[in-house]
Amino acid sequence: MKIFFLDQSGKPGGAELCLIDIAKPYQDNCLVGLFADGSFKNLLEENQIPVEILTNNQIQVRKESNLAQGLGSITQLLPLIQKVAKIARNYDLIYANTQKALVVGALASFISRRPLVYHLHDILSPAHFSKTNRMIAVNLANKFASLIIANSLASKDAFIAAGGNPKLTEVVYNGFDSQLYQIDPFETNTLRDNLEITDKFVVGHFSRLSPWKGQHILIEALVKSPPQVIILLVGDALFGEKDYVDKLHQQVAKLGLENRVKFLGFRDDIPQLMAACNLIAHTSTAPEPFGRVIVEAMLSAKPVIAAKAGGAVELIEPGIDGFLVTPGEPEELAQVITSCVENPDTTNQLAISAKQNASKRFDVSIINQQIAKLLQQFSSN
Ligand code: UDP
């Protein structure tokens, strides 16, 4: 089976990291076409996955675009659509991994007469996308896709609520290699020394810095948490949310928390950093489509507190393998953090269950088999 993957991003967000795992089994028979250059290309190359940058023009359409902007952007995309259609003729299938990839892939699939698979990594709700964007995505997916793979029930339900065709849609969770999260304790101690967090209770937050990821909620919760608690904020503003980064720094300064909040920027040693934490917090204020960091925390055998909405609810069984709290409520978050500090034995037990459950449910080889089975129908062999 020859697959032509499409992704709009040059930077590695959750959808892109998931694509690496999906494309790897096809590395001898696939191409990943990107609509922007950047570090995601390097990551694909490091994984021996063929990659090509398909355009140097920035695609203007944004999550909040209106109809005129949306339609205007389609005209602007025509040369890219033609290029994709031409390349697609050498492949069995076009696999669109993001929304702009869906727009391009849908029309290219029509021109090249190749089937289209759309991997839906988003919750198509008003909290995340404008009406126009939802309408374009749902109509293109319904009309042109032969299969839609949703990354959670939450994403599938939102797609159907927005008018998406339920008969085309299957849920497949992200897969993970649990071996990557086995870190040598000596390495962890060294990292804790280097970060100067040895005697602290470390709460890690792993996400791009963006208002809806809710880093400000965790900083607010820190004020009400025991004094030995500190926060590591891991991630950067991937999609231009520089104002939010400034606001976070101002919030920390205003609350006098400079010694208790460390901004580490974007990192590629997530398993090592998670191992160096005592607890991991996920604080999205809008429903998370899946929440890779939640599973990664579970695989790291760390207690995880997640915002109770979207995909997070499918990943954690509260009180059994993690904690769920009301999104956007720093008081409640602080209470759960405090209880974890005060009850390490119970919390560690729960983290051990989390590792066991996540290793079984999100094993990358099983998830890849599920995808291979779904894609089998498009094989020309
Ligand atoms: N991540 C990373 N480096 C960072 C911060 C985050 O590699 O500095 C990874 C994180 O480990 C996770 C992904 O980025 O695998 C984020 O995926 P998630 O589903 O949590 O959120 P998304 O970016 O898709 O909204």
mmCIF file with all atom_site columns, N, CA, C and O and ligand atoms in Angstrom, residues 12-15 17 121 174 176 206-208 212-213 234-236 238-239 265-268 270 274 282 288-294 296, ligand 1:
data_model
loop_
_atom_site.group_PDB
_atom_site.id
_atom_site.type_symbol
_atom_site.label_atom_id
_atom_site.label_alt_id
_atom_site.label_comp_id
_atom_site.label_asym_id
_atom_site.label_entity_id
_atom_site.label_seq_id
_atom_site.pdbx_PDB_ins_code
_atom_site.Cartn_x
_atom_site.Cartn_y
_atom_site.Cartn_z
_atom_site.occupancy
_atom_site.B_iso_or_equiv
_atom_site.pdbx_formal_charge
_atom_site.auth_seq_id
_atom_site.auth_comp_id
_atom_site.auth_asym_id
_atom_site.auth_atom_id
_atom_site.pdbx_PDB_model_num
ATOM   1   N N   . PRO A 1 12  ? 5.951   20.524 15.165 1.00 0.00 ? 12  PRO A N   1
ATOM   2   C CA  . PRO A 1 12  ? 5.371   19.282 15.671 1.00 0.00 ? 12  PRO A CA  1
ATOM   3   C C   . PRO A 1 12  ? 4.384   19.477 16.822 1.00 0.00 ? 12  PRO A C   1
ATOM   4   O O   . PRO A 1 12  ? 4.760   19.515 17.984 1.00 0.00 ? 12  PRO A O   1
ATOM   5   N N   . GLY A 1 13  ? 3.107   19.594 16.504 1.00 0.00 ? 13  GLY A N   1
ATOM   6   C CA  . GLY A 1 13  ? 2.051   19.535 17.520 1.00 0.00 ? 13  GLY A CA  1
ATOM   7   C C   . GLY A 1 13  ? 1.645   18.078 17.703 1.00 0.00 ? 13  GLY A C   1
ATOM   8   O O   . GLY A 1 13  ? 2.266   17.171 17.130 1.00 0.00 ? 13  GLY A O   1
ATOM   9   N N   . GLY A 1 14  ? 0.591   17.865 18.471 1.00 0.00 ? 14  GLY A N   1
ATOM   10  C CA  . GLY A 1 14  ? 0.144   16.498 18.762 1.00 0.00 ? 14  GLY A CA  1
ATOM   11  C C   . GLY A 1 14  ? -0.202  15.710 17.493 1.00 0.00 ? 14  GLY A C   1
ATOM   12  O O   . GLY A 1 14  ? 0.173   14.539 17.353 1.00 0.00 ? 14  GLY A O   1
ATOM   13  N N   . ALA A 1 15  ? -0.902  16.353 16.540 1.00 0.00 ? 15  ALA A N   1
ATOM   14  C CA  . ALA A 1 15  ? -1.310  15.654 15.308 1.00 0.00 ? 15  ALA A CA  1
ATOM   15  C C   . ALA A 1 15  ? -0.088  15.204 14.518 1.00 0.00 ? 15  ALA A C   1
ATOM   16  O O   . ALA A 1 15  ? -0.069  14.113 13.928 1.00 0.00 ? 15  ALA A O   1
ATOM   17  N N   . LEU A 1 17  ? 3.019   14.588 15.777 1.00 0.00 ? 17  LEU A N   1
ATOM   18  C CA  . LEU A 1 17  ? 3.722   13.509 16.481 1.00 0.00 ? 17  LEU A CA  1
ATOM   19  C C   . LEU A 1 17  ? 2.985   12.187 16.269 1.00 0.00 ? 17  LEU A C   1
ATOM   20  O O   . LEU A 1 17  ? 3.602   11.127 16.111 1.00 0.00 ? 17  LEU A O   1
ATOM   21  N N   . HIS A 1 121 ? -8.171  15.257 14.094 1.00 0.00 ? 121 HIS A N   1
ATOM   22  C CA  . HIS A 1 121 ? -7.500  15.457 15.391 1.00 0.00 ? 121 HIS A CA  1
ATOM   23  C C   . HIS A 1 121 ? -8.132  16.613 16.155 1.00 0.00 ? 121 HIS A C   1
ATOM   24  O O   . HIS A 1 121 ? -7.542  17.108 17.116 1.00 0.00 ? 121 HIS A O   1
ATOM   25  N N   . ASN A 1 174 ? -4.607  7.588  19.686 1.00 0.00 ? 174 ASN A N   1
ATOM   26  C CA  . ASN A 1 174 ? -3.161  7.700  19.390 1.00 0.00 ? 174 ASN A CA  1
ATOM   27  C C   . ASN A 1 174 ? -2.444  6.506  20.047 1.00 0.00 ? 174 ASN A C   1
ATOM   28  O O   . ASN A 1 174 ? -2.843  6.043  21.115 1.00 0.00 ? 174 ASN A O   1
ATOM   29  N N   . PHE A 1 176 ? 1.316   4.718  21.453 1.00 0.00 ? 176 PHE A N   1
ATOM   30  C CA  . PHE A 1 176 ? 2.580   5.134  22.102 1.00 0.00 ? 176 PHE A CA  1
ATOM   31  C C   . PHE A 1 176 ? 3.457   3.910  22.334 1.00 0.00 ? 176 PHE A C   1
ATOM   32  O O   . PHE A 1 176 ? 2.957   2.818  22.596 1.00 0.00 ? 176 PHE A O   1
ATOM   33  N N   . PHE A 1 206 ? 2.853   20.043 30.188 1.00 0.00 ? 206 PHE A N   1
ATOM   34  C CA  . PHE A 1 206 ? 3.512   19.808 28.896 1.00 0.00 ? 206 PHE A CA  1
ATOM   35  C C   . PHE A 1 206 ? 2.548   20.154 27.776 1.00 0.00 ? 206 PHE A C   1
ATOM   36  O O   . PHE A 1 206 ? 1.639   19.394 27.477 1.00 0.00 ? 206 PHE A O   1
ATOM   37  N N   . SER A 1 207 ? 2.774   21.310 27.182 1.00 0.00 ? 207 SER A N   1
ATOM   38  C CA  . SER A 1 207 ? 1.866   21.709 26.106 1.00 0.00 ? 207 SER A CA  1
ATOM   39  C C   . SER A 1 207 ? 2.381   22.984 25.484 1.00 0.00 ? 207 SER A C   1
ATOM   40  O O   . SER A 1 207 ? 3.085   23.757 26.135 1.00 0.00 ? 207 SER A O   1
ATOM   41  N N   . ARG A 1 208 ? 1.985   23.216 24.211 1.00 0.00 ? 208 ARG A N   1
ATOM   42  C CA  . ARG A 1 208 ? 2.322   24.519 23.652 1.00 0.00 ? 208 ARG A CA  1
ATOM   43  C C   . ARG A 1 208 ? 1.655   25.595 24.509 1.00 0.00 ? 208 ARG A C   1
ATOM   44  O O   . ARG A 1 208 ? 0.615   25.339 25.153 1.00 0.00 ? 208 ARG A O   1
ATOM   45  N N   . TRP A 1 212 ? -6.016  28.430 25.487 1.00 0.00 ? 212 TRP A N   1
ATOM   46  C CA  . TRP A 1 212 ? -6.950  27.347 25.830 1.00 0.00 ? 212 TRP A CA  1
ATOM   47  C C   . TRP A 1 212 ? -6.263  26.147 26.467 1.00 0.00 ? 212 TRP A C   1
ATOM   48  O O   . TRP A 1 212 ? -6.920  25.266 27.010 1.00 0.00 ? 212 TRP A O   1
ATOM   49  N N   . LYS A 1 213 ? -4.930  26.138 26.449 1.00 0.00 ? 213 LYS A N   1
ATOM   50  C CA  . LYS A 1 213 ? -4.222  25.064 27.151 1.00 0.00 ? 213 LYS A CA  1
ATOM   51  C C   . LYS A 1 213 ? -4.145  25.355 28.654 1.00 0.00 ? 213 LYS A C   1
ATOM   52  O O   . LYS A 1 213 ? -3.766  24.498 29.440 1.00 0.00 ? 213 LYS A O   1
ATOM   53  N N   . VAL A 1 234 ? 6.501   23.203 30.171 1.00 0.00 ? 234 VAL A N   1
ATOM   54  C CA  . VAL A 1 234 ? 7.275   22.683 29.042 1.00 0.00 ? 234 VAL A CA  1
ATOM   55  C C   . VAL A 1 234 ? 6.470   22.907 27.761 1.00 0.00 ? 234 VAL A C   1
ATOM   56  O O   . VAL A 1 234 ? 5.343   22.425 27.648 1.00 0.00 ? 234 VAL A O   1
ATOM   57  N N   . GLY A 1 235 ? 7.050   23.646 26.827 1.00 0.00 ? 235 GLY A N   1
ATOM   58  C CA  . GLY A 1 235 ? 6.332   23.944 25.584 1.00 0.00 ? 235 GLY A CA  1
ATOM   59  C C   . GLY A 1 235 ? 6.538   25.404 25.221 1.00 0.00 ? 235 GLY A C   1
ATOM   60  O O   . GLY A 1 235 ? 6.968   26.205 26.048 1.00 0.00 ? 235 GLY A O   1
ATOM   61  N N   . ASP A 1 236 ? 6.243   25.707 23.966 1.00 0.00 ? 236 ASP A N   1
ATOM   62  C CA  . ASP A 1 236 ? 6.406   27.082 23.487 1.00 0.00 ? 236 ASP A CA  1
ATOM   63  C C   . ASP A 1 236 ? 5.158   27.491 22.713 1.00 0.00 ? 236 ASP A C   1
ATOM   64  O O   . ASP A 1 236 ? 4.289   26.657 22.463 1.00 0.00 ? 236 ASP A O   1
ATOM   65  N N   . LEU A 1 238 ? 3.599   27.652 19.690 1.00 0.00 ? 238 LEU A N   1
ATOM   66  C CA  . LEU A 1 238 ? 3.899   27.086 18.364 1.00 0.00 ? 238 LEU A CA  1
ATOM   67  C C   . LEU A 1 238 ? 3.236   27.865 17.246 1.00 0.00 ? 238 LEU A C   1
ATOM   68  O O   . LEU A 1 238 ? 3.733   27.935 16.143 1.00 0.00 ? 238 LEU A O   1
ATOM   69  N N   . PHE A 1 239 ? 2.059   28.417 17.525 1.00 0.00 ? 239 PHE A N   1
ATOM   70  C CA  . PHE A 1 239 ? 1.286   29.039 16.451 1.00 0.00 ? 239 PHE A CA  1
ATOM   71  C C   . PHE A 1 239 ? 1.064   30.530 16.684 1.00 0.00 ? 239 PHE A C   1
ATOM   72  O O   . PHE A 1 239 ? -0.035  31.053 16.528 1.00 0.00 ? 239 PHE A O   1
ATOM   73  N N   . GLY A 1 265 ? 10.498  26.104 27.689 1.00 0.00 ? 265 GLY A N   1
ATOM   74  C CA  . GLY A 1 265 ? 10.414  26.187 26.223 1.00 0.00 ? 265 GLY A CA  1
ATOM   75  C C   . GLY A 1 265 ? 10.102  24.831 25.608 1.00 0.00 ? 265 GLY A C   1
ATOM   76  O O   . GLY A 1 265 ? 9.818   23.863 26.327 1.00 0.00 ? 265 GLY A O   1
ATOM   77  N N   . PHE A 1 266 ? 10.173  24.744 24.273 1.00 0.00 ? 266 PHE A N   1
ATOM   78  C CA  . PHE A 1 266 ? 9.878   23.473 23.599 1.00 0.00 ? 266 PHE A CA  1
ATOM   79  C C   . PHE A 1 266 ? 11.010  22.491 23.831 1.00 0.00 ? 266 PHE A C   1
ATOM   80  O O   . PHE A 1 266 ? 12.175  22.828 23.686 1.00 0.00 ? 266 PHE A O   1
ATOM   81  N N   . ARG A 1 267 ? 10.693  21.260 24.203 1.00 0.00 ? 267 ARG A N   1
ATOM   82  C CA  . ARG A 1 267 ? 11.713  20.248 24.483 1.00 0.00 ? 267 ARG A CA  1
ATOM   83  C C   . ARG A 1 267 ? 11.399  18.963 23.726 1.00 0.00 ? 267 ARG A C   1
ATOM   84  O O   . ARG A 1 267 ? 10.238  18.664 23.450 1.00 0.00 ? 267 ARG A O   1
ATOM   85  N N   . ASP A 1 268 ? 12.457  18.217 23.412 1.00 0.00 ? 268 ASP A N   1
ATOM   86  C CA  . ASP A 1 268 ? 12.192  16.927 22.771 1.00 0.00 ? 268 ASP A CA  1
ATOM   87  C C   . ASP A 1 268 ? 12.569  15.758 23.681 1.00 0.00 ? 268 ASP A C   1
ATOM   88  O O   . ASP A 1 268 ? 12.655  14.625 23.240 1.00 0.00 ? 268 ASP A O   1
ATOM   89  N N   . ILE A 1 270 ? 10.683  14.694 26.368 1.00 0.00 ? 270 ILE A N   1
ATOM   90  C CA  . ILE A 1 270 ? 9.476   14.642 27.199 1.00 0.00 ? 270 ILE A CA  1
ATOM   91  C C   . ILE A 1 270 ? 9.485   13.476 28.209 1.00 0.00 ? 270 ILE A C   1
ATOM   92  O O   . ILE A 1 270 ? 9.231   13.692 29.397 1.00 0.00 ? 270 ILE A O   1
ATOM   93  N N   . MET A 1 274 ? 9.194   14.132 32.138 1.00 0.00 ? 274 MET A N   1
ATOM   94  C CA  . MET A 1 274 ? 8.048   13.617 32.909 1.00 0.00 ? 274 MET A CA  1
ATOM   95  C C   . MET A 1 274 ? 8.540   12.784 34.089 1.00 0.00 ? 274 MET A C   1
ATOM   96  O O   . MET A 1 274 ? 7.990   12.852 35.183 1.00 0.00 ? 274 MET A O   1
ATOM   97  N N   . HIS A 1 282 ? -2.871  18.721 33.450 1.00 0.00 ? 282 HIS A N   1
ATOM   98  C CA  . HIS A 1 282 ? -3.405  19.083 32.123 1.00 0.00 ? 282 HIS A CA  1
ATOM   99  C C   . HIS A 1 282 ? -4.576  20.013 32.417 1.00 0.00 ? 282 HIS A C   1
ATOM   100 O O   . HIS A 1 282 ? -5.480  19.648 33.175 1.00 0.00 ? 282 HIS A O   1
ATOM   101 N N   . GLU A 1 288 ? -10.417 18.971 25.172 1.00 0.00 ? 288 GLU A N   1
ATOM   102 C CA  . GLU A 1 288 ? -9.219  18.475 24.466 1.00 0.00 ? 288 GLU A CA  1
ATOM   103 C C   . GLU A 1 288 ? -9.655  17.379 23.503 1.00 0.00 ? 288 GLU A C   1
ATOM   104 O O   . GLU A 1 288 ? -10.352 16.449 23.901 1.00 0.00 ? 288 GLU A O   1
ATOM   105 N N   . PRO A 1 289 ? -9.239  17.445 22.220 1.00 0.00 ? 289 PRO A N   1
ATOM   106 C CA  . PRO A 1 289 ? -9.660  16.388 21.279 1.00 0.00 ? 289 PRO A CA  1
ATOM   107 C C   . PRO A 1 289 ? -9.168  14.995 21.715 1.00 0.00 ? 289 PRO A C   1
ATOM   108 O O   . PRO A 1 289 ? -9.927  14.041 21.673 1.00 0.00 ? 289 PRO A O   1
ATOM   109 N N   . PHE A 1 290 ? -7.915  14.887 22.126 1.00 0.00 ? 290 PHE A N   1
ATOM   110 C CA  . PHE A 1 290 ? -7.413  13.608 22.641 1.00 0.00 ? 290 PHE A CA  1
ATOM   111 C C   . PHE A 1 290 ? -6.649  13.865 23.942 1.00 0.00 ? 290 PHE A C   1
ATOM   112 O O   . PHE A 1 290 ? -7.106  13.524 25.013 1.00 0.00 ? 290 PHE A O   1
ATOM   113 N N   . GLY A 1 291 ? -5.479  14.478 23.833 1.00 0.00 ? 291 GLY A N   1
ATOM   114 C CA  . GLY A 1 291 ? -4.688  14.759 25.036 1.00 0.00 ? 291 GLY A CA  1
ATOM   115 C C   . GLY A 1 291 ? -3.527  13.801 25.164 1.00 0.00 ? 291 GLY A C   1
ATOM   116 O O   . GLY A 1 291 ? -3.456  13.005 26.106 1.00 0.00 ? 291 GLY A O   1
ATOM   117 N N   . ARG A 1 292 ? -2.588  13.872 24.219 1.00 0.00 ? 292 ARG A N   1
ATOM   118 C CA  . ARG A 1 292 ? -1.427  12.970 24.231 1.00 0.00 ? 292 ARG A CA  1
ATOM   119 C C   . ARG A 1 292 ? -0.667  13.048 25.550 1.00 0.00 ? 292 ARG A C   1
ATOM   120 O O   . ARG A 1 292 ? -0.200  12.047 26.078 1.00 0.00 ? 292 ARG A O   1
ATOM   121 N N   . VAL A 1 293 ? -0.546  14.262 26.088 1.00 0.00 ? 293 VAL A N   1
ATOM   122 C CA  . VAL A 1 293 ? 0.262   14.419 27.310 1.00 0.00 ? 293 VAL A CA  1
ATOM   123 C C   . VAL A 1 293 ? -0.324  13.618 28.476 1.00 0.00 ? 293 VAL A C   1
ATOM   124 O O   . VAL A 1 293 ? 0.420   13.188 29.352 1.00 0.00 ? 293 VAL A O   1
ATOM   125 N N   . ILE A 1 294 ? -1.624  13.415 28.454 1.00 0.00 ? 294 ILE A N   1
ATOM   126 C CA  . ILE A 1 294 ? -2.249  12.651 29.548 1.00 0.00 ? 294 ILE A CA  1
ATOM   127 C C   . ILE A 1 294 ? -1.767  11.198 29.488 1.00 0.00 ? 294 ILE A C   1
ATOM   128 O O   . ILE A 1 294 ? -1.348  10.617 30.494 1.00 0.00 ? 294 ILE A O   1
ATOM   129 N N   . GLU A 1 296 ? 0.941   10.120 27.973 1.00 0.00 ? 296 GLU A N   1
ATOM   130 C CA  . GLU A 1 296 ? 2.391   10.095 28.227 1.00 0.00 ? 296 GLU A CA  1
ATOM   131 C C   . GLU A 1 296 ? 2.676   10.140 29.732 1.00 0.00 ? 296 GLU A C   1
ATOM   132 O O   . GLU A 1 296 ? 3.578   9.450  30.222 1.00 0.00 ? 296 GLU A O   1
HETATM 133 N N1  . UDP B 2 .   ? 5.358   18.223 23.385 1.00 0.00 ? 1   UDP B N1  1
HETATM 134 C C1  . UDP B 2 .   ? 6.710   18.207 23.005 1.00 0.00 ? 1   UDP B C1  1
HETATM 135 N N2  . UDP B 2 .   ? 7.525   19.181 23.478 1.00 0.00 ? 1   UDP B N2  1
HETATM 136 C C2  . UDP B 2 .   ? 7.069   20.204 24.263 1.00 0.00 ? 1   UDP B C2  1
HETATM 137 C C3  . UDP B 2 .   ? 5.705   20.220 24.632 1.00 0.00 ? 1   UDP B C3  1
HETATM 138 C C4  . UDP B 2 .   ? 4.870   19.216 24.174 1.00 0.00 ? 1   UDP B C4  1
HETATM 139 O O1  . UDP B 2 .   ? 7.157   17.300 22.293 1.00 0.00 ? 1   UDP B O1  1
HETATM 140 O O2  . UDP B 2 .   ? 7.869   21.036 24.644 1.00 0.00 ? 1   UDP B O2  1
HETATM 141 C C5  . UDP B 2 .   ? 4.496   17.133 22.897 1.00 0.00 ? 1   UDP B C5  1
HETATM 142 C C6  . UDP B 2 .   ? 3.766   16.372 23.992 1.00 0.00 ? 1   UDP B C6  1
HETATM 143 O O3  . UDP B 2 .   ? 4.623   15.449 24.602 1.00 0.00 ? 1   UDP B O3  1
HETATM 144 C C7  . UDP B 2 .   ? 2.617   15.768 23.211 1.00 0.00 ? 1   UDP B C7  1
HETATM 145 C C8  . UDP B 2 .   ? 2.339   16.796 22.119 1.00 0.00 ? 1   UDP B C8  1
HETATM 146 O O4  . UDP B 2 .   ? 3.453   17.675 22.098 1.00 0.00 ? 1   UDP B O4  1
HETATM 147 O O5  . UDP B 2 .   ? 2.998   14.532 22.621 1.00 0.00 ? 1   UDP B O5  1
HETATM 148 C C9  . UDP B 2 .   ? 1.084   17.592 22.364 1.00 0.00 ? 1   UDP B C9  1
HETATM 149 O O6  . UDP B 2 .   ? -0.015  16.799 22.069 1.00 0.00 ? 1   UDP B O6  1
HETATM 150 P P1  . UDP B 2 .   ? -1.427  17.022 22.791 1.00 0.00 ? 1   UDP B P1  1
HETATM 151 O O7  . UDP B 2 .   ? -2.375  16.003 22.238 1.00 0.00 ? 1   UDP B O7  1
HETATM 152 O O8  . UDP B 2 .   ? -1.264  16.992 24.277 1.00 0.00 ? 1   UDP B O8  1
HETATM 153 O O9  . UDP B 2 .   ? -1.833  18.502 22.371 1.00 0.00 ? 1   UDP B O9  1
HETATM 154 P P2  . UDP B 2 .   ? -1.932  19.225 20.918 1.00 0.00 ? 1   UDP B P2  1
HETATM 155 O O10 . UDP B 2 .   ? -0.611  19.869 20.629 1.00 0.00 ? 1   UDP B O10 1
HETATM 156 O O11 . UDP B 2 .   ? -2.268  18.150 19.907 1.00 0.00 ? 1   UDP B O11 1
HETATM 157 O O12 . UDP B 2 .   ? -3.031  20.223 21.085 1.00 0.00 ? 1   UDP B O12 1
#
